[in-house]
């Protein structure tokens, strides 16, 4: 089976991991935590970076640091991983779900503007499948209405917009280092920000609300969202290899585009002017297909030894979302219904990519023949 995703862990990860183990520093103190944070600052050009336990706790820390709380409205896109929504609920805020752009699949700034009310305090944009959201427009809107702009950059480490790196495009940006992400530490996350006040709050919240100087004194309710030095050792190695890992993924995505671009039955994410996405998971729309047909394609590919996935379901369709929060988002609904994610990882060979593309074309043709 060709998997959708596979981490690329090599000799460097192994040596740093064993070094952390042998040092005895296996909890959240140790040199690798700081090394990983240094590398993240360099890679994102963000003045401050704090690693944490995963991408979901990174989002929670971002909302807490931004002061988002009970009754506040937070605008999020319909098309994202459920963690973006969950974090809004963690702080007792109200998610206001808006539609995405047909072109980039990222949050639609015009829809954001229409959704603003006196209760709105923050926007969480999501860099879907490695493509940065439209932070030029989002910045203008946030400034005009006094809102905090948060970037869920879990999928976009290495991407740029107008030459500025993901992690430096919003007031606070969050990353995930889950096993299928561009850079992984098994489980892990990070928060970057240009603002010293946000960074100070994040460090305290991540560490049980511990007062910066008084031991065992906690002046706020905090969390244990720390990353272990063991995970940070793997992360440090991955970050040192970031350009190599991203280049390998780029090769894979370029090959998919070369082989599939001419196929009119498929439509990919369009790249916005000035944007250079990071190649995370190559996803395409099976234009005009129903969700049932898309799922049949996934099953048919699996029968040919190829794992694929549906594009994310809409967050507001989750059963725990109250009826009043289930905004209709037709563009996101169409992408979600037609979308399929193909195997994308650094070690995926050209022959396997060709096999995936051939299988996809064969399956689509068999559909046209009325299978
Ligand atoms: C992966 C991901 C997250 C959550 O990250 P975890 O590390 O799995 O908690 C959040 N948002 C998006 C868009 C993601 O893709």
PDB file of N, CA, C and O and ligand atoms in Angstrom, residues 53-59 79-85 125-129 152-156 174-181 186-189 280 312, ligand 1:
ATOM      1  N   UNK A  53       3.006  21.159  23.270  1.00  0.00           N
ATOM      2  CA  UNK A  53       2.763  19.718  23.144  1.00  0.00           C
ATOM      3  C   UNK A  53       2.161  19.288  21.812  1.00  0.00           C
ATOM      4  O   UNK A  53       2.385  18.169  21.361  1.00  0.00           O
ATOM      5  N   UNK A  54       1.384  20.140  21.160  1.00  0.00           N
ATOM      6  CA  UNK A  54       0.839  19.805  19.830  1.00  0.00           C
ATOM      7  C   UNK A  54       0.209  21.041  19.189  1.00  0.00           C
ATOM      8  O   UNK A  54       0.169  22.113  19.815  1.00  0.00           O
ATOM      9  N   UNK A  55      -0.292  20.882  17.996  1.00  0.00           N
ATOM     10  CA  UNK A  55      -0.840  22.022  17.263  1.00  0.00           C
ATOM     11  C   UNK A  55      -2.162  22.515  17.830  1.00  0.00           C
ATOM     12  O   UNK A  55      -2.528  23.679  17.640  1.00  0.00           O
ATOM     13  N   UNK A  56      -2.878  21.639  18.518  1.00  0.00           N
ATOM     14  CA  UNK A  56      -4.151  22.030  19.114  1.00  0.00           C
ATOM     15  C   UNK A  56      -3.914  22.868  20.364  1.00  0.00           C
ATOM     16  O   UNK A  56      -4.566  23.905  20.564  1.00  0.00           O
ATOM     17  N   UNK A  57      -2.954  22.455  21.204  1.00  0.00           N
ATOM     18  CA  UNK A  57      -2.635  23.264  22.384  1.00  0.00           C
ATOM     19  C   UNK A  57      -1.992  24.587  21.946  1.00  0.00           C
ATOM     20  O   UNK A  57      -2.176  25.612  22.606  1.00  0.00           O
ATOM     21  N   UNK A  58      -1.304  24.592  20.822  1.00  0.00           N
ATOM     22  CA  UNK A  58      -0.747  25.844  20.286  1.00  0.00           C
ATOM     23  C   UNK A  58      -1.877  26.828  19.979  1.00  0.00           C
ATOM     24  O   UNK A  58      -1.797  28.017  20.306  1.00  0.00           O
ATOM     25  N   UNK A  59      -2.958  26.331  19.370  1.00  0.00           N
ATOM     26  CA  UNK A  59      -4.115  27.186  19.077  1.00  0.00           C
ATOM     27  C   UNK A  59      -4.771  27.683  20.355  1.00  0.00           C
ATOM     28  O   UNK A  59      -5.174  28.844  20.462  1.00  0.00           O
ATOM     29  N   UNK A  79     -13.544  25.197   6.101  1.00  0.00           N
ATOM     30  CA  UNK A  79     -12.705  24.106   5.618  1.00  0.00           C
ATOM     31  C   UNK A  79     -11.392  24.095   6.386  1.00  0.00           C
ATOM     32  O   UNK A  79     -10.454  24.838   6.077  1.00  0.00           O
ATOM     33  N   UNK A  80     -11.331  23.260   7.412  1.00  0.00           N
ATOM     34  CA  UNK A  80     -10.113  23.120   8.209  1.00  0.00           C
ATOM     35  C   UNK A  80     -10.221  21.840   9.024  1.00  0.00           C
ATOM     36  O   UNK A  80     -11.268  21.196   9.057  1.00  0.00           O
ATOM     37  N   UNK A  81      -9.126  21.492   9.670  1.00  0.00           N
ATOM     38  CA  UNK A  81      -9.139  20.372  10.598  1.00  0.00           C
ATOM     39  C   UNK A  81      -9.883  20.806  11.859  1.00  0.00           C
ATOM     40  O   UNK A  81      -9.857  21.982  12.232  1.00  0.00           O
ATOM     41  N   UNK A  82     -10.548  19.875  12.514  1.00  0.00           N
ATOM     42  CA  UNK A  82     -11.446  20.181  13.627  1.00  0.00           C
ATOM     43  C   UNK A  82     -10.767  20.919  14.781  1.00  0.00           C
ATOM     44  O   UNK A  82     -11.432  21.627  15.558  1.00  0.00           O
ATOM     45  N   UNK A  83      -9.448  20.821  14.895  1.00  0.00           N
ATOM     46  CA  UNK A  83      -8.730  21.464  16.004  1.00  0.00           C
ATOM     47  C   UNK A  83      -8.956  22.973  16.037  1.00  0.00           C
ATOM     48  O   UNK A  83      -9.032  23.572  17.116  1.00  0.00           O
ATOM     49  N   UNK A  84      -9.056  23.605  14.861  1.00  0.00           N
ATOM     50  CA  UNK A  84      -9.276  25.053  14.804  1.00  0.00           C
ATOM     51  C   UNK A  84     -10.572  25.409  15.527  1.00  0.00           C
ATOM     52  O   UNK A  84     -10.639  26.373  16.292  1.00  0.00           O
ATOM     53  N   UNK A  85     -11.603  24.614  15.283  1.00  0.00           N
ATOM     54  CA  UNK A  85     -12.905  24.826  15.927  1.00  0.00           C
ATOM     55  C   UNK A  85     -12.832  24.504  17.423  1.00  0.00           C
ATOM     56  O   UNK A  85     -13.304  25.286  18.257  1.00  0.00           O
ATOM     57  N   UNK A 125      -7.296  32.502  10.668  1.00  0.00           N
ATOM     58  CA  UNK A 125      -7.174  32.056   9.279  1.00  0.00           C
ATOM     59  C   UNK A 125      -6.418  30.731   9.276  1.00  0.00           C
ATOM     60  O   UNK A 125      -5.641  30.457  10.190  1.00  0.00           O
ATOM     61  N   UNK A 126      -6.667  29.910   8.275  1.00  0.00           N
ATOM     62  CA  UNK A 126      -5.989  28.606   8.187  1.00  0.00           C
ATOM     63  C   UNK A 126      -5.274  28.505   6.845  1.00  0.00           C
ATOM     64  O   UNK A 126      -5.867  28.800   5.803  1.00  0.00           O
ATOM     65  N   UNK A 127      -4.007  28.115   6.886  1.00  0.00           N
ATOM     66  CA  UNK A 127      -3.225  27.958   5.649  1.00  0.00           C
ATOM     67  C   UNK A 127      -3.456  26.543   5.121  1.00  0.00           C
ATOM     68  O   UNK A 127      -2.677  25.627   5.390  1.00  0.00           O
ATOM     69  N   UNK A 128      -4.537  26.389   4.365  1.00  0.00           N
ATOM     70  CA  UNK A 128      -4.987  25.045   4.016  1.00  0.00           C
ATOM     71  C   UNK A 128      -4.060  24.335   3.023  1.00  0.00           C
ATOM     72  O   UNK A 128      -3.740  24.875   1.972  1.00  0.00           O
ATOM     73  N   UNK A 129      -3.683  23.115   3.372  1.00  0.00           N
ATOM     74  CA  UNK A 129      -2.799  22.282   2.538  1.00  0.00           C
ATOM     75  C   UNK A 129      -1.547  23.040   2.098  1.00  0.00           C
ATOM     76  O   UNK A 129      -1.043  22.850   0.988  1.00  0.00           O
ATOM     77  N   UNK A 152      -3.538  29.829  11.764  1.00  0.00           N
ATOM     78  CA  UNK A 152      -3.328  28.404  12.015  1.00  0.00           C
ATOM     79  C   UNK A 152      -2.444  27.923  10.859  1.00  0.00           C
ATOM     80  O   UNK A 152      -2.927  27.611   9.772  1.00  0.00           O
ATOM     81  N   UNK A 153      -1.127  27.936  11.127  1.00  0.00           N
ATOM     82  CA  UNK A 153      -0.138  27.591  10.107  1.00  0.00           C
ATOM     83  C   UNK A 153       0.346  26.148  10.272  1.00  0.00           C
ATOM     84  O   UNK A 153       1.458  25.809   9.854  1.00  0.00           O
ATOM     85  N   UNK A 154      -0.515  25.301  10.848  1.00  0.00           N
ATOM     86  CA  UNK A 154      -0.153  23.901  11.103  1.00  0.00           C
ATOM     87  C   UNK A 154       0.357  23.199   9.847  1.00  0.00           C
ATOM     88  O   UNK A 154       1.190  22.301   9.924  1.00  0.00           O
ATOM     89  N   UNK A 155      -0.168  23.637   8.678  1.00  0.00           N
ATOM     90  CA  UNK A 155       0.141  22.922   7.437  1.00  0.00           C
ATOM     91  C   UNK A 155       1.093  23.705   6.533  1.00  0.00           C
ATOM     92  O   UNK A 155       1.345  23.279   5.404  1.00  0.00           O
ATOM     93  N   UNK A 156       1.583  24.866   6.995  1.00  0.00           N
ATOM     94  CA  UNK A 156       2.267  25.750   6.042  1.00  0.00           C
ATOM     95  C   UNK A 156       3.687  26.144   6.423  1.00  0.00           C
ATOM     96  O   UNK A 156       4.214  27.115   5.878  1.00  0.00           O
ATOM     97  N   UNK A 174       0.355  29.571  14.693  1.00  0.00           N
ATOM     98  CA  UNK A 174       0.530  28.280  15.374  1.00  0.00           C
ATOM     99  C   UNK A 174       0.963  27.218  14.372  1.00  0.00           C
ATOM    100  O   UNK A 174       0.583  27.254  13.194  1.00  0.00           O
ATOM    101  N   UNK A 175       1.753  26.268  14.862  1.00  0.00           N
ATOM    102  CA  UNK A 175       2.239  25.164  14.027  1.00  0.00           C
ATOM    103  C   UNK A 175       1.943  23.824  14.687  1.00  0.00           C
ATOM    104  O   UNK A 175       1.788  23.749  15.910  1.00  0.00           O
ATOM    105  N   UNK A 176       1.879  22.785  13.875  1.00  0.00           N
ATOM    106  CA  UNK A 176       1.748  21.413  14.373  1.00  0.00           C
ATOM    107  C   UNK A 176       2.923  20.599  13.836  1.00  0.00           C
ATOM    108  O   UNK A 176       3.327  20.775  12.686  1.00  0.00           O
ATOM    109  N   UNK A 177       3.442  19.723  14.696  1.00  0.00           N
ATOM    110  CA  UNK A 177       4.510  18.813  14.260  1.00  0.00           C
ATOM    111  C   UNK A 177       4.063  17.366  14.395  1.00  0.00           C
ATOM    112  O   UNK A 177       4.835  16.480  14.737  1.00  0.00           O
ATOM    113  N   UNK A 178       2.776  17.119  14.133  1.00  0.00           N
ATOM    114  CA  UNK A 178       2.237  15.764  14.089  1.00  0.00           C
ATOM    115  C   UNK A 178       2.976  14.974  12.996  1.00  0.00           C
ATOM    116  O   UNK A 178       3.583  15.566  12.104  1.00  0.00           O
ATOM    117  N   UNK A 179       2.881  13.649  13.063  1.00  0.00           N
ATOM    118  CA  UNK A 179       3.659  12.787  12.174  1.00  0.00           C
ATOM    119  C   UNK A 179       3.459  13.006  10.686  1.00  0.00           C
ATOM    120  O   UNK A 179       4.332  12.659   9.888  1.00  0.00           O
ATOM    121  N   UNK A 180       2.306  13.550  10.288  1.00  0.00           N
ATOM    122  CA  UNK A 180       2.071  13.734   8.846  1.00  0.00           C
ATOM    123  C   UNK A 180       2.376  15.145   8.362  1.00  0.00           C
ATOM    124  O   UNK A 180       2.199  15.448   7.186  1.00  0.00           O
ATOM    125  N   UNK A 181       2.849  16.004   9.255  1.00  0.00           N
ATOM    126  CA  UNK A 181       3.075  17.394   8.849  1.00  0.00           C
ATOM    127  C   UNK A 181       4.445  17.539   8.150  1.00  0.00           C
ATOM    128  O   UNK A 181       5.241  16.604   8.142  1.00  0.00           O
ATOM    129  N   UNK A 186       6.736  13.823  16.133  1.00  0.00           N
ATOM    130  CA  UNK A 186       5.794  12.820  16.633  1.00  0.00           C
ATOM    131  C   UNK A 186       4.512  13.544  16.988  1.00  0.00           C
ATOM    132  O   UNK A 186       3.582  13.607  16.207  1.00  0.00           O
ATOM    133  N   UNK A 187       4.455  14.066  18.200  1.00  0.00           N
ATOM    134  CA  UNK A 187       3.450  15.053  18.597  1.00  0.00           C
ATOM    135  C   UNK A 187       4.224  16.322  18.918  1.00  0.00           C
ATOM    136  O   UNK A 187       5.317  16.254  19.494  1.00  0.00           O
ATOM    137  N   UNK A 188       3.669  17.464  18.598  1.00  0.00           N
ATOM    138  CA  UNK A 188       4.355  18.709  18.929  1.00  0.00           C
ATOM    139  C   UNK A 188       3.681  19.891  18.273  1.00  0.00           C
ATOM    140  O   UNK A 188       2.889  19.729  17.338  1.00  0.00           O
ATOM    141  N   UNK A 189       3.981  21.069  18.774  1.00  0.00           N
ATOM    142  CA  UNK A 189       3.418  22.283  18.202  1.00  0.00           C
ATOM    143  C   UNK A 189       4.282  23.467  18.566  1.00  0.00           C
ATOM    144  O   UNK A 189       5.281  23.333  19.288  1.00  0.00           O
ATOM    145  N   UNK A 280       2.398  20.440   1.186  1.00  0.00           N
ATOM    146  CA  UNK A 280       2.042  19.522   2.280  1.00  0.00           C
ATOM    147  C   UNK A 280       1.411  18.248   1.719  1.00  0.00           C
ATOM    148  O   UNK A 280       2.108  17.267   1.508  1.00  0.00           O
ATOM    149  N   UNK A 312     -10.989  17.628   4.107  1.00  0.00           N
ATOM    150  CA  UNK A 312     -11.693  17.778   5.388  1.00  0.00           C
ATOM    151  C   UNK A 312     -13.202  17.989   5.216  1.00  0.00           C
ATOM    152  O   UNK A 312     -13.624  18.745   4.338  1.00  0.00           O
TER     153      UNK A 312
HETATM  154  C1  LIG B   1      -2.758  19.194  12.173  1.00  0.00           C
HETATM  155  C2  LIG B   1      -3.575  20.419  12.334  1.00  0.00           C
HETATM  156  C3  LIG B   1      -3.897  20.945  13.605  1.00  0.00           C
HETATM  157  C4  LIG B   1      -3.678  20.226  14.893  1.00  0.00           C
HETATM  158  O1  LIG B   1      -2.446  19.782  15.171  1.00  0.00           O
HETATM  159  P1  LIG B   1      -2.181  18.577  16.212  1.00  0.00           P
HETATM  160  O2  LIG B   1      -0.704  18.673  16.377  1.00  0.00           O
HETATM  161  O3  LIG B   1      -2.647  17.328  15.574  1.00  0.00           O
HETATM  162  O4  LIG B   1      -2.906  18.900  17.476  1.00  0.00           O
HETATM  163  C5  LIG B   1      -4.576  22.148  13.655  1.00  0.00           C
HETATM  164  N1  LIG B   1      -4.965  22.794  12.551  1.00  0.00           N
HETATM  165  C6  LIG B   1      -4.716  22.310  11.323  1.00  0.00           C
HETATM  166  C7  LIG B   1      -5.159  23.095  10.147  1.00  0.00           C
HETATM  167  C8  LIG B   1      -4.031  21.098  11.178  1.00  0.00           C
HETATM  168  O5  LIG B   1      -3.811  20.602   9.951  1.00  0.00           O
END
